C-alpha atoms as a printed R data frame, in Angstrom:
   type eleno elety resid chain resno      x        y      z
1  ATOM     1    CA   UNK     A     1 47.229 -187.577 47.715
2  ATOM     2    CA   UNK     A     2 43.705 -187.853 46.436
3  ATOM     3    CA   UNK     A     3 41.132 -190.548 45.790
4  ATOM     4    CA   UNK     A     4 39.073 -190.372 42.588
5  ATOM     5    CA   UNK     A     5 36.278 -192.927 42.973
6  ATOM     6    CA   UNK     A     6 33.953 -194.235 40.321
7  ATOM     7    CA   UNK     A     7 30.266 -194.891 40.919
8  ATOM     8    CA   UNK     A     8 29.642 -195.936 44.490
9  ATOM     9    CA   UNK     A     9 26.226 -196.449 46.030
10 ATOM    10    CA   UNK     A    10 25.782 -193.972 48.873
11 ATOM    11    CA   UNK     A    11 22.855 -192.292 50.585
12 ATOM    12    CA   UNK     A    12 23.365 -189.289 48.321
13 ATOM    13    CA   UNK     A    13 22.781 -191.257 45.099
14 ATOM    14    CA   UNK     A    14 20.666 -194.190 46.292
15 ATOM    15    CA   UNK     A    15 17.731 -193.006 44.166
16 ATOM    16    CA   UNK     A    16 19.786 -193.681 41.036
17 ATOM    17    CA   UNK     A    17 20.240 -197.285 42.119
18 ATOM    18    CA   UNK     A    18 16.525 -197.681 42.855
19 ATOM    19    CA   UNK     A    19 15.882 -197.160 39.138
20 ATOM    20    CA   UNK     A    20 16.635 -200.661 37.814
21 ATOM    21    CA   UNK     A    21 17.197 -199.575 34.204
22 ATOM    22    CA   UNK     A    22 19.681 -196.877 35.180
23 ATOM    23    CA   UNK     A    23 21.325 -199.105 37.781
24 ATOM    24    CA   UNK     A    24 21.806 -201.867 35.198
25 ATOM    25    CA   UNK     A    25 23.402 -199.400 32.748
26 ATOM    26    CA   UNK     A    26 25.827 -198.290 35.449
27 ATOM    27    CA   UNK     A    27 26.691 -201.880 36.336
28 ATOM    28    CA   UNK     A    28 27.323 -202.747 32.678
29 ATOM    29    CA   UNK     A    29 30.093 -200.138 32.568
30 ATOM    30    CA   UNK     A    30 32.045 -201.808 35.350
31 ATOM    31    CA   UNK     A    31 33.755 -205.140 34.860
32 ATOM    32    CA   UNK     A    32 33.654 -205.860 38.605
33 ATOM    33    CA   UNK     A    33 30.435 -203.967 39.328
34 ATOM    34    CA   UNK     A    34 30.120 -200.591 41.003
35 ATOM    35    CA   UNK     A    35 32.348 -199.856 43.952
36 ATOM    36    CA   UNK     A    36 31.678 -200.043 47.651
37 ATOM    37    CA   UNK     A    37 32.354 -197.439 50.295
38 ATOM    38    CA   UNK     A    38 34.654 -199.928 52.013
39 ATOM    39    CA   UNK     A    39 36.982 -199.954 48.970
40 ATOM    40    CA   UNK     A    40 37.557 -196.223 49.327
41 ATOM    41    CA   UNK     A    41 37.804 -196.403 53.113
42 ATOM    42    CA   UNK     A    42 40.430 -199.165 52.939
43 ATOM    43    CA   UNK     A    43 42.620 -197.057 50.677
44 ATOM    44    CA   UNK     A    44 42.129 -193.961 52.835
45 ATOM    45    CA   UNK     A    45 43.254 -195.884 55.925
46 ATOM    46    CA   UNK     A    46 46.303 -197.159 54.043
47 ATOM    47    CA   UNK     A    47 47.316 -193.807 52.571
48 ATOM    48    CA   UNK     A    48 47.116 -192.209 56.027
49 ATOM    49    CA   UNK     A    49 49.261 -194.913 57.600
50 ATOM    50    CA   UNK     A    50 53.025 -195.025 58.046
51 ATOM    51    CA   UNK     A    51 53.141 -197.749 55.390
52 ATOM    52    CA   UNK     A    52 52.401 -195.085 52.786
53 ATOM    53    CA   UNK     A    53 54.777 -192.403 53.991
54 ATOM    54    CA   UNK     A    54 56.717 -192.475 50.701
55 ATOM    55    CA   UNK     A    55 53.581 -192.081 48.594
56 ATOM    56    CA   UNK     A    56 53.057 -188.373 48.000
57 ATOM    57    CA   UNK     A    57 51.120 -186.253 45.543
58 ATOM    58    CA   UNK     A    58 49.330 -189.197 43.930
59 ATOM    59    CA   UNK     A    59 45.850 -189.469 42.465
60 ATOM    60    CA   UNK     A    60 44.374 -192.952 42.853
61 ATOM    61    CA   UNK     A    61 41.679 -193.524 40.255
62 ATOM    62    CA   UNK     A    62 39.370 -196.183 41.687
63 ATOM    63    CA   UNK     A    63 36.945 -196.858 38.842
64 ATOM    64    CA   UNK     A    64 37.363 -200.510 37.770
65 ATOM    65    CA   UNK     A    65 38.767 -199.086 34.528
66 ATOM    66    CA   UNK     A    66 35.522 -197.235 33.754
67 ATOM    67    CA   UNK     A    67 36.226 -193.542 33.189
68 ATOM    68    CA   UNK     A    68 33.760 -190.997 31.838
69 ATOM    69    CA   UNK     A    69 35.305 -187.968 30.129
């Protein structure tokens, strides 16, 4: 299984979010706003649990329906 997250504010990209113009453009692309680390962590905990033992070989796209190709 794999997790394919959208834009999430982390220490690695925090400079992007400090730029208000760029941050606003990112936010506009997401209906629910950019993601949070906790969203990814919650799924990771679930997919590693026994509750997900029948879920195999899946790619979870976590982007609030905002995909850049």
